[in-house]
Structures are given as C-alpha cells and as structure tokens.
PDB file of C-alpha atoms in Angstrom:
ATOM      1  CA  MET A 137      -6.080 -45.706  15.899  1.00  0.00           C
ATOM      2  CA  THR A 138      -3.872 -42.999  17.229  1.00  0.00           C
ATOM      3  CA  THR A 139      -4.292 -39.220  16.870  1.00  0.00           C
ATOM      4  CA  GLN A 140      -1.240 -37.183  16.100  1.00  0.00           C
ATOM      5  CA  SER A 141      -0.911 -33.835  18.161  1.00  0.00           C
ATOM      6  CA  PRO A 142      -1.069 -30.861  15.850  1.00  0.00           C
ATOM      7  CA  THR A 143       2.453 -29.848  14.775  1.00  0.00           C
ATOM      8  CA  ARG A 144       3.728 -26.067  15.409  1.00  0.00           C
ATOM      9  CA  ALA A 145       3.040 -25.459  11.751  1.00  0.00           C
ATOM     10  CA  ASP A 146      -0.316 -26.701  11.924  1.00  0.00           C
ATOM     11  CA  GLN A 147      -1.039 -24.622  14.853  1.00  0.00           C
ATOM     12  CA  THR A 148       0.165 -21.697  13.408  1.00  0.00           C
ATOM     13  CA  ALA A 149      -2.055 -22.351  10.259  1.00  0.00           C
ATOM     14  CA  ILE A 150      -5.110 -22.808  12.655  1.00  0.00           C
ATOM     15  CA  THR A 151      -4.304 -19.487  14.158  1.00  0.00           C
ATOM     16  CA  GLU A 152      -4.122 -17.508  11.197  1.00  0.00           C
ATOM     17  CA  ARG A 153      -7.184 -19.245   9.721  1.00  0.00           C
ATOM     18  CA  TYR A 154      -9.040 -18.332  12.736  1.00  0.00           C
ATOM     19  CA  LEU A 155      -8.060 -14.750  12.642  1.00  0.00           C
ATOM     20  CA  ASP A 156      -8.704 -14.613   8.938  1.00  0.00           C
ATOM     21  CA  LEU A 157     -12.152 -15.486   9.594  1.00  0.00           C
ATOM     22  CA  LEU A 158     -12.749 -13.175  12.505  1.00  0.00           C
ATOM     23  CA  ARG A 159     -11.384 -10.233  10.312  1.00  0.00           C
ATOM     24  CA  SER A 160     -13.827 -11.060   7.491  1.00  0.00           C
ATOM     25  CA  THR A 161     -16.907 -11.781   9.666  1.00  0.00           C
ATOM     26  CA  LEU A 162     -16.091  -8.331  11.480  1.00  0.00           C
ATOM     27  CA  THR A 163     -15.978  -6.396   7.984  1.00  0.00           C
ATOM     28  CA  PHE A 164     -18.583  -8.462   6.539  1.00  0.00           C
ATOM     29  CA  THR A 165     -16.144  -8.928   3.663  1.00  0.00           C
ATOM     30  CA  LEU A 166     -16.997 -12.545   3.971  1.00  0.00           C
ATOM     31  CA  TRP A 167     -20.260 -11.504   2.190  1.00  0.00           C
ATOM     32  CA  ASP A 168     -18.664  -9.066  -0.049  1.00  0.00           C
ATOM     33  CA  GLY A 169     -20.436  -6.191   1.956  1.00  0.00           C
ATOM     34  CA  GLY A 170     -23.768  -7.626   1.251  1.00  0.00           C
ATOM     35  CA  ASP A 171     -25.538  -6.262   4.115  1.00  0.00           C
ATOM     36  CA  GLY A 172     -25.354  -2.598   2.402  1.00  0.00           C
ATOM     37  CA  SER A 173     -24.600   0.781   4.013  1.00  0.00           C
ATOM     38  CA  VAL A 174     -26.300   2.789   6.417  1.00  0.00           C
ATOM     39  CA  TRP A 175     -28.707   5.163   4.798  1.00  0.00           C
ATOM     40  CA  GLU A 176     -29.959   7.998   6.618  1.00  0.00           C
ATOM     41  CA  PRO A 177     -32.796  10.097   5.099  1.00  0.00           C
ATOM     42  CA  ARG A 178     -32.137  13.830   4.769  1.00  0.00           C
ATOM     43  CA  GLY A 179     -34.832  16.389   3.607  1.00  0.00           C
ATOM     44  CA  ASN A 180     -38.534  15.897   4.170  1.00  0.00           C
ATOM     45  CA  ALA A 181     -39.281  13.870   1.154  1.00  0.00           C
ATOM     46  CA  ARG A 182     -36.896  11.118   2.034  1.00  0.00           C
ATOM     47  CA  ARG A 183     -37.840  10.999   5.595  1.00  0.00           C
ATOM     48  CA  LEU A 184     -41.452  10.378   4.384  1.00  0.00           C
ATOM     49  CA  VAL A 185     -40.128   7.551   2.085  1.00  0.00           C
ATOM     50  CA  ALA A 186     -38.210   6.004   5.142  1.00  0.00           C
ATOM     51  CA  ARG A 187     -41.414   6.151   7.363  1.00  0.00           C
ATOM     52  CA  ALA A 188     -43.486   4.598   4.831  1.00  0.00           C
ATOM     53  CA  ALA A 189     -41.035   1.910   4.264  1.00  0.00           C
ATOM     54  CA  GLN A 190     -40.665   1.240   8.231  1.00  0.00           C
ATOM     55  CA  ARG A 191     -44.525   0.777   8.685  1.00  0.00           C
ATOM     56  CA  GLN A 192     -44.377  -1.743   6.044  1.00  0.00           C
ATOM     57  CA  GLY A 193     -41.643  -3.518   7.615  1.00  0.00           C
ATOM     58  CA  MET A 194     -39.112  -2.671   5.326  1.00  0.00           C
ATOM     59  CA  GLU A 195     -35.675  -1.027   5.486  1.00  0.00           C
ATOM     60  CA  ILE A 196     -33.903   0.954   2.765  1.00  0.00           C
ATOM     61  CA  VAL A 197     -30.350   0.040   2.055  1.00  0.00           C
ATOM     62  CA  ARG A 198     -27.705   1.425   0.018  1.00  0.00           C
ATOM     63  CA  ARG A 199     -25.866  -1.048  -1.943  1.00  0.00           C
ATOM     64  CA  THR A 200     -22.197  -1.415  -1.141  1.00  0.00           C
ATOM     65  CA  PRO A 201     -19.710  -2.440  -3.907  1.00  0.00           C
ATOM     66  CA  PRO A 202     -17.420  -5.035  -2.672  1.00  0.00           C
ATOM     67  CA  GLU A 203     -14.155  -2.919  -3.113  1.00  0.00           C
ATOM     68  CA  HIS A 204     -15.579  -0.094  -1.102  1.00  0.00           C
ATOM     69  CA  ARG A 205     -16.081  -2.560   1.837  1.00  0.00           C
ATOM     70  CA  GLY A 206     -12.852  -3.897   1.245  1.00  0.00           C
ATOM     71  CA  ASP A 207     -11.375  -0.293   1.430  1.00  0.00           C
ATOM     72  CA  GLY A 208     -13.528   0.986   4.306  1.00  0.00           C
ATOM     73  CA  ARG A 209     -15.160   3.435   2.392  1.00  0.00           C
ATOM     74  CA  ASP A 210     -18.724   2.978   3.642  1.00  0.00           C
ATOM     75  CA  TRP A 211     -20.630   2.933   6.829  1.00  0.00           C
ATOM     76  CA  PRO A 212     -22.011  -0.532   7.184  1.00  0.00           C
ATOM     77  CA  ARG A 213     -25.732  -1.523   7.939  1.00  0.00           C
ATOM     78  CA  LEU A 214     -24.790  -4.501   9.794  1.00  0.00           C
ATOM     79  CA  ALA A 215     -21.056  -5.149   9.980  1.00  0.00           C
ATOM     80  CA  HIS A 216     -19.113  -4.565  13.245  1.00  0.00           C
ATOM     81  CA  THR A 217     -16.700  -2.037  11.964  1.00  0.00           C
ATOM     82  CA  MET A 218     -16.203   0.367   9.113  1.00  0.00           C
ATOM     83  CA  THR A 219     -12.321  -0.241   9.189  1.00  0.00           C
ATOM     84  CA  GLY A 220     -11.422  -1.859   5.702  1.00  0.00           C
ATOM     85  CA  GLU A 221      -9.477  -5.186   5.219  1.00  0.00           C
ATOM     86  CA  LEU A 222      -5.905  -3.499   4.885  1.00  0.00           C
ATOM     87  CA  ARG A 223      -6.485  -1.453   7.980  1.00  0.00           C
ATOM     88  CA  MET A 224      -7.747  -4.645   9.943  1.00  0.00           C
ATOM     89  CA  ARG A 225      -4.984  -6.717   8.780  1.00  0.00           C
ATOM     90  CA  ASN A 226      -2.445  -4.035   9.684  1.00  0.00           C
ATOM     91  CA  LEU A 227      -4.150  -3.682  13.191  1.00  0.00           C
ATOM     92  CA  GLN A 228      -3.867  -7.678  13.574  1.00  0.00           C
ATOM     93  CA  GLU A 229      -0.048  -7.624  12.523  1.00  0.00           C
ATOM     94  CA  CYS A 230       0.737  -4.577  15.123  1.00  0.00           C
ATOM     95  CA  VAL A 231      -0.599  -6.606  17.831  1.00  0.00           C
ATOM     96  CA  GLN A 232       1.202 -10.013  16.903  1.00  0.00           C
ATOM     97  CA  GLN A 233       4.284  -7.714  16.451  1.00  0.00           C
ATOM     98  CA  VAL A 234       3.960  -6.484  19.950  1.00  0.00           C
ATOM     99  CA  ILE A 235       3.610 -10.019  21.359  1.00  0.00           C
ATOM    100  CA  ARG A 236       6.369 -11.792  19.474  1.00  0.00           C
ATOM    101  CA  ASP A 237       8.668  -8.639  20.570  1.00  0.00           C
ATOM    102  CA  GLU A 238       7.444  -8.768  24.123  1.00  0.00           C
ATOM    103  CA  VAL A 239       6.403  -4.909  23.992  1.00  0.00           C
ATOM    104  CA  PRO A 240       4.793  -4.389  27.238  1.00  0.00           C
ATOM    105  CA  GLY A 241       1.365  -2.969  27.658  1.00  0.00           C
ATOM    106  CA  ASP A 242      -2.287  -2.943  26.772  1.00  0.00           C
ATOM    107  CA  LEU A 243      -4.094  -2.326  23.777  1.00  0.00           C
ATOM    108  CA  ILE A 244      -6.658   0.664  23.228  1.00  0.00           C
ATOM    109  CA  GLU A 245      -8.926   2.118  20.704  1.00  0.00           C
ATOM    110  CA  THR A 246     -10.337   5.497  21.043  1.00  0.00           C
ATOM    111  CA  GLY A 247     -13.660   5.705  19.000  1.00  0.00           C
ATOM    112  CA  VAL A 248     -14.705   2.284  18.329  1.00  0.00           C
ATOM    113  CA  TRP A 249     -18.147   2.286  16.993  1.00  0.00           C
ATOM    114  CA  ARG A 250     -19.592  -1.113  16.910  1.00  0.00           C
ATOM    115  CA  GLY A 251     -16.591  -2.467  18.765  1.00  0.00           C
ATOM    116  CA  GLY A 252     -15.172  -4.621  15.670  1.00  0.00           C
ATOM    117  CA  ALA A 253     -11.396  -3.265  15.673  1.00  0.00           C
ATOM    118  CA  CYS A 254     -11.249  -3.853  19.592  1.00  0.00           C
ATOM    119  CA  ILE A 255     -12.920  -7.169  19.217  1.00  0.00           C
ATOM    120  CA  LEU A 256     -10.152  -8.026  16.619  1.00  0.00           C
ATOM    121  CA  MET A 257      -7.666  -7.243  19.395  1.00  0.00           C
ATOM    122  CA  ARG A 258      -9.037  -9.398  22.011  1.00  0.00           C
ATOM    123  CA  GLY A 259      -9.401 -12.049  19.217  1.00  0.00           C
ATOM    124  CA  VAL A 260      -5.690 -12.065  18.608  1.00  0.00           C
ATOM    125  CA  LEU A 261      -4.670 -11.996  22.349  1.00  0.00           C
ATOM    126  CA  ALA A 262      -7.040 -14.999  22.687  1.00  0.00           C
ATOM    127  CA  ALA A 263      -5.501 -17.048  19.737  1.00  0.00           C
ATOM    128  CA  TYR A 264      -2.131 -16.704  21.098  1.00  0.00           C
ATOM    129  CA  GLY A 265      -3.043 -17.334  24.698  1.00  0.00           C
ATOM    130  CA  VAL A 266      -2.081 -13.992  26.095  1.00  0.00           C
ATOM    131  CA  ASP A 267      -3.869 -13.445  29.350  1.00  0.00           C
ATOM    132  CA  ASP A 268      -1.962 -10.509  30.835  1.00  0.00           C
ATOM    133  CA  ARG A 269      -2.842  -7.720  28.525  1.00  0.00           C
ATOM    134  CA  THR A 270      -6.128  -5.820  28.541  1.00  0.00           C
ATOM    135  CA  VAL A 271      -8.073  -4.206  25.471  1.00  0.00           C
ATOM    136  CA  TRP A 272      -9.244  -0.952  26.269  1.00  0.00           C
ATOM    137  CA  VAL A 273     -12.654   0.340  24.724  1.00  0.00           C
ATOM    138  CA  ALA A 274     -13.097   4.010  24.751  1.00  0.00           C
ATOM    139  CA  ASP A 275     -15.949   5.879  23.347  1.00  0.00           C
ATOM    140  CA  SER A 276     -18.589   8.152  24.296  1.00  0.00           C
ATOM    141  CA  PHE A 277     -21.020   5.529  22.977  1.00  0.00           C
ATOM    142  CA  ALA A 278     -23.397   8.536  22.413  1.00  0.00           C
ATOM    143  CA  GLY A 279     -21.744   9.668  19.011  1.00  0.00           C
ATOM    144  CA  LEU A 280     -19.150  12.541  18.296  1.00  0.00           C
ATOM    145  CA  PRO A 281     -19.179  15.865  20.266  1.00  0.00           C
ATOM    146  CA  VAL A 282     -20.518  19.210  18.796  1.00  0.00           C
ATOM    147  CA  PRO A 283     -17.441  21.208  17.577  1.00  0.00           C
ATOM    148  CA  ASN A 284     -15.572  23.138  20.283  1.00  0.00           C
ATOM    149  CA  PRO A 285     -14.922  26.985  18.936  1.00  0.00           C
ATOM    150  CA  ARG A 286     -11.289  26.388  20.524  1.00  0.00           C
ATOM    151  CA  TYR A 287     -10.311  24.055  17.599  1.00  0.00           C
ATOM    152  CA  ALA A 288     -10.263  25.777  14.327  1.00  0.00           C
ATOM    153  CA  ALA A 289     -10.044  22.603  12.346  1.00  0.00           C
ATOM    154  CA  ASP A 290     -13.105  21.473  13.882  1.00  0.00           C
ATOM    155  CA  VAL A 291     -15.204  24.600  12.717  1.00  0.00           C
ATOM    156  CA  GLY A 292     -18.240  22.973  10.186  1.00  0.00           C
ATOM    157  CA  ASP A 293     -17.567  19.358  11.394  1.00  0.00           C
ATOM    158  CA  ARG A 294     -20.760  17.566  11.021  1.00  0.00           C
ATOM    159  CA  HIS A 295     -19.777  14.142  12.653  1.00  0.00           C
ATOM    160  CA  HIS A 296     -22.177  14.922  15.464  1.00  0.00           C
ATOM    161  CA  GLU A 297     -25.256  15.094  13.312  1.00  0.00           C
ATOM    162  CA  HIS A 298     -25.291  11.280  12.249  1.00  0.00           C
ATOM    163  CA  SER A 299     -27.212   9.158  14.710  1.00  0.00           C
ATOM    164  CA  ALA A 300     -25.582   6.156  13.006  1.00  0.00           C
ATOM    165  CA  LEU A 301     -22.227   6.758  14.860  1.00  0.00           C
ATOM    166  CA  ALA A 302     -24.045   6.698  18.283  1.00  0.00           C
ATOM    167  CA  VAL A 303     -23.743   3.144  19.359  1.00  0.00           C
ATOM    168  CA  SER A 304     -24.608   2.153  23.009  1.00  0.00           C
ATOM    169  CA  VAL A 305     -21.966   0.599  25.414  1.00  0.00           C
ATOM    170  CA  ASP A 306     -24.514  -2.284  25.949  1.00  0.00           C
ATOM    171  CA  GLN A 307     -24.557  -2.883  22.157  1.00  0.00           C
ATOM    172  CA  VAL A 308     -20.792  -3.242  22.069  1.00  0.00           C
ATOM    173  CA  ARG A 309     -20.765  -5.444  25.070  1.00  0.00           C
ATOM    174  CA  ASP A 310     -22.936  -7.893  23.344  1.00  0.00           C
ATOM    175  CA  ASN A 311     -21.044  -7.569  20.088  1.00  0.00           C
ATOM    176  CA  PHE A 312     -18.138  -8.926  21.972  1.00  0.00           C
ATOM    177  CA  ARG A 313     -20.337 -11.480  23.505  1.00  0.00           C
ATOM    178  CA  ARG A 314     -21.307 -12.865  20.143  1.00  0.00           C
ATOM    179  CA  TYR A 315     -17.770 -13.857  19.357  1.00  0.00           C
ATOM    180  CA  GLY A 316     -17.130 -15.428  22.573  1.00  0.00           C
ATOM    181  CA  LEU A 317     -14.691 -12.555  23.512  1.00  0.00           C
ATOM    182  CA  LEU A 318     -16.364 -10.751  26.368  1.00  0.00           C
ATOM    183  CA  ASP A 319     -14.215 -11.030  29.706  1.00  0.00           C
ATOM    184  CA  ASP A 320     -12.303  -9.177  32.146  1.00  0.00           C
ATOM    185  CA  GLN A 321      -9.623  -8.704  29.611  1.00  0.00           C
ATOM    186  CA  VAL A 322     -12.070  -6.155  27.999  1.00  0.00           C
ATOM    187  CA  GLN A 323     -12.365  -2.862  30.084  1.00  0.00           C
ATOM    188  CA  PHE A 324     -14.879  -0.243  28.929  1.00  0.00           C
ATOM    189  CA  LEU A 325     -14.123   3.562  29.033  1.00  0.00           C
ATOM    190  CA  PRO A 326     -17.444   5.387  28.391  1.00  0.00           C
ATOM    191  CA  GLY A 327     -17.687   9.396  28.226  1.00  0.00           C
ATOM    192  CA  TRP A 328     -15.881  11.802  26.354  1.00  0.00           C
ATOM    193  CA  PHE A 329     -12.226  11.436  25.804  1.00  0.00           C
ATOM    194  CA  ARG A 330     -11.548  14.807  27.712  1.00  0.00           C
ATOM    195  CA  ASP A 331     -13.280  13.615  30.766  1.00  0.00           C
ATOM    196  CA  THR A 332     -12.061   9.905  30.743  1.00  0.00           C
ATOM    197  CA  LEU A 333      -8.465   9.419  29.055  1.00  0.00           C
ATOM    198  CA  PRO A 334      -6.443  11.764  31.512  1.00  0.00           C
ATOM    199  CA  HIS A 335      -7.604   9.302  34.457  1.00  0.00           C
ATOM    200  CA  ALA A 336      -7.923   6.078  32.743  1.00  0.00           C
ATOM    201  CA  PRO A 337      -6.456   3.241  35.076  1.00  0.00           C
ATOM    202  CA  LEU A 338      -4.054   2.054  32.789  1.00  0.00           C
ATOM    203  CA  GLU A 339       0.015   2.342  33.063  1.00  0.00           C
ATOM    204  CA  ARG A 340       1.394   1.355  29.763  1.00  0.00           C
ATOM    205  CA  LEU A 341       0.385   0.587  26.129  1.00  0.00           C
ATOM    206  CA  ALA A 342       1.388  -1.519  23.294  1.00  0.00           C
ATOM    207  CA  VAL A 343      -0.830  -0.494  20.701  1.00  0.00           C
ATOM    208  CA  LEU A 344      -2.767   2.770  20.639  1.00  0.00           C
ATOM    209  CA  ARG A 345      -5.305   3.270  18.057  1.00  0.00           C
ATOM    210  CA  LEU A 346      -6.971   6.361  17.303  1.00  0.00           C
ATOM    211  CA  ASP A 347     -10.352   6.645  15.510  1.00  0.00           C
ATOM    212  CA  GLY A 348     -11.722   9.837  16.942  1.00  0.00           C
ATOM    213  CA  ASP A 349     -12.231  11.599  13.676  1.00  0.00           C
ATOM    214  CA  MET A 350     -11.949  15.257  14.883  1.00  0.00           C
ATOM    215  CA  TYR A 351      -9.139  17.408  15.745  1.00  0.00           C
ATOM    216  CA  GLU A 352     -10.376  17.718  19.606  1.00  0.00           C
ATOM    217  CA  SER A 353     -10.843  13.787  19.888  1.00  0.00           C
ATOM    218  CA  THR A 354      -7.684  12.985  18.540  1.00  0.00           C
ATOM    219  CA  ILE A 355      -5.393  15.595  20.188  1.00  0.00           C
ATOM    220  CA  ASP A 356      -7.121  14.841  23.703  1.00  0.00           C
ATOM    221  CA  ALA A 357      -6.350  11.030  23.086  1.00  0.00           C
ATOM    222  CA  LEU A 358      -2.863  11.731  22.117  1.00  0.00           C
ATOM    223  CA  THR A 359      -2.226  13.975  24.943  1.00  0.00           C
ATOM    224  CA  ALA A 360      -3.608  11.665  27.519  1.00  0.00           C
ATOM    225  CA  LEU A 361      -2.069   8.370  26.179  1.00  0.00           C
ATOM    226  CA  TYR A 362       0.755   8.655  24.054  1.00  0.00           C
ATOM    227  CA  PRO A 363       3.204   9.241  26.976  1.00  0.00           C
ATOM    228  CA  LYS A 364       2.045   5.887  28.140  1.00  0.00           C
ATOM    229  CA  LEU A 365       2.927   4.207  24.884  1.00  0.00           C
ATOM    230  CA  ALA A 366       6.018   1.726  25.378  1.00  0.00           C
ATOM    231  CA  PRO A 367       9.007   1.971  23.089  1.00  0.00           C
ATOM    232  CA  GLY A 368       8.434  -0.552  20.221  1.00  0.00           C
ATOM    233  CA  GLY A 369       4.569   0.048  20.698  1.00  0.00           C
ATOM    234  CA  PHE A 370       2.294   1.158  17.767  1.00  0.00           C
ATOM    235  CA  CYS A 371       0.411   4.435  17.186  1.00  0.00           C
ATOM    236  CA  ILE A 372      -2.159   3.802  14.595  1.00  0.00           C
ATOM    237  CA  VAL A 373      -4.175   6.570  13.000  1.00  0.00           C
ATOM    238  CA  ASP A 374      -7.362   5.560  11.251  1.00  0.00           C
ATOM    239  CA  ASP A 375      -8.833   8.979  10.037  1.00  0.00           C
ATOM    240  CA  TYR A 376      -5.303  10.713   8.954  1.00  0.00           C
ATOM    241  CA  GLY A 377      -5.797  10.609   5.216  1.00  0.00           C
ATOM    242  CA  ALA A 378      -9.880  11.276   5.442  1.00  0.00           C
ATOM    243  CA  VAL A 379     -10.388  13.966   7.976  1.00  0.00           C
ATOM    244  CA  PRO A 380      -8.194  17.177   7.745  1.00  0.00           C
ATOM    245  CA  GLY A 381      -9.010  17.841  11.586  1.00  0.00           C
ATOM    246  CA  CYS A 382      -7.359  14.592  12.665  1.00  0.00           C
ATOM    247  CA  ARG A 383      -4.649  14.941  10.309  1.00  0.00           C
ATOM    248  CA  ALA A 384      -3.844  18.320  11.735  1.00  0.00           C
ATOM    249  CA  ALA A 385      -3.959  17.100  15.322  1.00  0.00           C
ATOM    250  CA  VAL A 386      -1.500  14.167  14.677  1.00  0.00           C
ATOM    251  CA  ASP A 387       0.754  16.633  13.030  1.00  0.00           C
ATOM    252  CA  ASP A 388       0.492  19.292  15.448  1.00  0.00           C
ATOM    253  CA  TYR A 389       1.187  16.621  18.595  1.00  0.00           C
ATOM    254  CA  ARG A 390       4.382  15.231  16.736  1.00  0.00           C
ATOM    255  CA  ALA A 391       5.589  18.763  15.909  1.00  0.00           C
ATOM    256  CA  ALA A 392       5.112  19.884  19.643  1.00  0.00           C
ATOM    257  CA  HIS A 393       6.681  16.639  21.271  1.00  0.00           C
ATOM    258  CA  GLY A 394       9.511  16.118  18.696  1.00  0.00           C
ATOM    259  CA  ILE A 395       8.103  13.015  17.355  1.00  0.00           C
ATOM    260  CA  ASP A 396      10.160  12.126  14.144  1.00  0.00           C
ATOM    261  CA  GLU A 397       9.365   8.248  13.582  1.00  0.00           C
ATOM    262  CA  GLN A 398       8.487   7.702  10.143  1.00  0.00           C
ATOM    263  CA  ILE A 399       4.684   7.774   9.232  1.00  0.00           C
ATOM    264  CA  VAL A 400       3.677   4.994   7.159  1.00  0.00           C
ATOM    265  CA  SER A 401       0.629   4.657   5.142  1.00  0.00           C
ATOM    266  CA  VAL A 402      -1.610   1.614   5.320  1.00  0.00           C
ATOM    267  CA  ASP A 403      -4.370   2.513   2.657  1.00  0.00           C
ATOM    268  CA  TRP A 404      -6.278   5.701   1.425  1.00  0.00           C
ATOM    269  CA  THR A 405      -6.643   7.114   4.947  1.00  0.00           C
ATOM    270  CA  GLY A 406      -4.849   4.978   7.850  1.00  0.00           C
ATOM    271  CA  VAL A 407      -1.461   5.525   8.821  1.00  0.00           C
ATOM    272  CA  TYR A 408       0.716   4.206  11.644  1.00  0.00           C
ATOM    273  CA  TRP A 409       4.324   4.735  13.223  1.00  0.00           C
ATOM    274  CA  ARG A 410       6.244   2.343  15.595  1.00  0.00           C
ATOM    275  CA  ARG A 411       7.756   4.373  18.773  1.00  0.00           C
ATOM    276  CA  ASP A 412      11.500   3.816  18.517  1.00  0.00           C
ATOM    277  CA  PRO A 413      12.588   1.052  20.919  1.00  0.00           C
ATOM    278  CA  ALA A 414      14.831   1.927  23.938  1.00  0.00           C
ATOM    279  CA  PRO A 415      18.483   1.430  23.241  1.00  0.00           C
ATOM    280  CA  HIS A 416      18.586  -1.774  25.172  1.00  0.00           C
ATOM    281  CA  GLN A 417      15.494  -3.317  23.176  1.00  0.00           C
ATOM    282  CA  THR A 418      15.927  -5.026  19.839  1.00  0.00           C
ATOM    283  CA  PRO A 419      12.861  -6.494  17.966  1.00  0.00           C
ATOM    284  CA  THR A 420      12.793 -10.017  17.423  1.00  0.00           C
ATOM    285  CA  THR A 421      11.850  -9.860  14.016  1.00  0.00           C
ATOM    286  CA  THR A 422      12.260  -7.386  11.191  1.00  0.00           C
ATOM    287  CA  GLN A 423       8.613  -7.755   9.777  1.00  0.00           C
ATOM    288  CA  THR A 424       6.967  -4.957   8.857  1.00  0.00           C
ATOM    289  CA  PRO A 425       2.937  -4.854   9.093  1.00  0.00           C
ATOM    290  CA  THR A 426       0.873  -4.772   6.084  1.00  0.00           C
ATOM    291  CA  THR A 427       1.315  -1.283   4.109  1.00  0.00           C
ATOM    292  CA  THR A 428       0.387  -0.519   0.368  1.00  0.00           C
ATOM    293  CA  GLN A 429       3.178   1.441  -0.268  1.00  0.00           C
ATOM    294  CA  THR A 430       6.890   2.634   0.844  1.00  0.00           C
ATOM    295  CA  PRO A 431       6.623   4.343   4.002  1.00  0.00           C
ATOM    296  CA  THR A 432       6.269   8.019   3.756  1.00  0.00           C
ATOM    297  CA  THR A 433       8.471  10.506   5.475  1.00  0.00           C
ATOM    298  CA  ALA A 434       7.566  12.410   8.753  1.00  0.00           C
ATOM    299  CA  GLN A 435       4.786  15.020   7.698  1.00  0.00           C
ATOM    300  CA  THR A 436       5.417  18.595   7.674  1.00  0.00           C
ATOM    301  CA  PRO A 437       4.048  19.828  11.090  1.00  0.00           C
ATOM    302  CA  VAL A 438       1.195  22.449  10.296  1.00  0.00           C
ATOM    303  CA  ALA A 439       0.182  25.534  12.444  1.00  0.00           C
ATOM    304  CA  ALA A 440      -0.612  25.104  15.968  1.00  0.00           C
ATOM    305  CA  GLN A 441      -4.242  25.212  15.527  1.00  0.00           C
ATOM    306  CA  GLY A 442      -4.577  23.399  12.186  1.00  0.00           C
ATOM    307  CA  PRO A 443      -6.302  24.608   9.152  1.00  0.00           C
ATOM    308  CA  THR A 444      -8.974  27.174   9.615  1.00  0.00           C
ATOM    309  CA  ALA A 445     -11.178  25.997   6.738  1.00  0.00           C
ATOM    310  CA  PRO A 446     -14.060  23.708   7.695  1.00  0.00           C
ATOM    311  CA  HIS A 447     -14.200  20.209   6.552  1.00  0.00           C
ATOM    312  CA  GLY A 448     -16.868  17.679   5.775  1.00  0.00           C
ATOM    313  CA  SER A 449     -17.294  14.211   7.252  1.00  0.00           C
TER     314      SER A 449
END
C-alpha cells in the first residue's frame, strides 16, 4: 500500500483549517464564548459579594452572548484575545497578503493584552514556513497609562483603572508556549510606548497593528513606527470606531503627514489601510482582506489635539 503525497490543494486546505482552528481557539468562539466575560466588582457591596465567592472557591462570571464574542464586544475571562472574529480574520489575511506580495518587513502589535493577535500572526508565519520575519510584541504589560494632560483627547479616560487589562509579560510568553509558537521569531518590547518604540531594534514593518486604545498610546506608536511601514504594508487600527481618542490620534497623524490612502472598515470598530506600493512594486494579487462594507473614504482631519470632551472606555 502506497501513501500519496499531499497535493498543493490539500496543503492549502490543511493550512486554512489550522488557521481557522487557531483563530477560533484564541477567541474562544469555538465554544461560543462560553468562558464568559471579566467581571470587575465596583462598589463596596459588589466587592463583598466577590470576596465571599472567592472564599468558597467560586468566581462570578458575566455570561457572553456568542454574537458579542464574535464581534469582539466583551473582555473575555479565558480567551487569549478580545479581538472579534472579523478583525482576527482581517489580520490573518493582511499577513497572508504581505507574504504573497513579498512585502518586506516584520509584524508588530502595539497593545497586546494576552497576546492572541500576535499569536495568530506567528501562527500564519509558521503555517507558511516563513522563517525570516519577526513578530514584535509591544506592551507595558502593566495596563494602560494614566492620562497625560498634554493630550486633551485622553482627559477622563479610565482604562488605567481596569486591572484586567494588566497582563504580565510572563503570562503572554506562556500563552505563546501553549500554542507551540514561542521561539526566536517572537520578540517582546516591554514598557511604555514613548520609551520603547522610538528605540526598538526593528528596521522595516510589513504589518503594523495598533491596539493602544488611547490618543497618547496611538500617536506614540504611529510616530515611531509608521515611517518604517513598507510600501504595500498594512496599518490596522483596532479601536478606531470604539475610542474617540484613538480615532483622533489616527486622523491627526494622517493629516499631519499627508496620508490619503483609503481607510477601510472591518467591523464596528476596526479599520485598516494599505500603504501605497512604490511605483515599481505591483501586488501579485488583487484580493482584499475581509471587510464588512465598501471601503470608506479617507477621514476628515480633526483639530491638532483631538476632541476635548472626555470619553468612556
């Protein structure tokens, strides 16, 4: 009895099945978000109830509707990402596109939480046998910063009050290890973006994914890293539709640097654009990463400091 070697079509199908399974495991959509959402007790009465439950070895969990997990609208209790299915698929397709088009450069996410989106990027590289690109994992690993009065768009921001957003670098490393994806192609940049990103030892990026929530975190990442994004590379912004401060930072940076590539909506909050290829560079395929609607037009620039009204998390 002879065993036939897999055909190219078979290998493609296996690769897609692996990446589908990886995505659904990272998001916990494989179990319809059955892990539930993070519940942070606020107020003395709720804290007393939470402590009483903990003494009995129990935990209070907020149930998550499957559609909320699919859309990335909750803070999961166990899943390794709070990015929804559409945004995760978009990220996967952007990485696949730069591999197909041979766009040079590494991959980075700024603001990684438990590391799920970076794990997916490393998984895509592994699935395609790419060994000459690095996934950079940039985060404070201590939560978000207290709002800086310099940035009016961050006034009133309360992300720093949420302990659930502080995930240690050791825990993120361990999450990579659980998927068999922790190796030398994964590099960590711990610290506040203003301190780490300007001096990060990376030369060129093919995918830049921003998930810093706040104006300061977003503008710091764009200032340090966008000039390193290769022509044909993708800039992905997770919080553009959800956090006014993030949107203001993106619009301000684009206006200040004359960036007019079309912003494309992925879902209710995520967007991306592709940096125009150099004149001599033509993409090898016209496939467009997943979106839910026709690409939007470039956004109207806002004032230099963004909106002055405070916003919620």
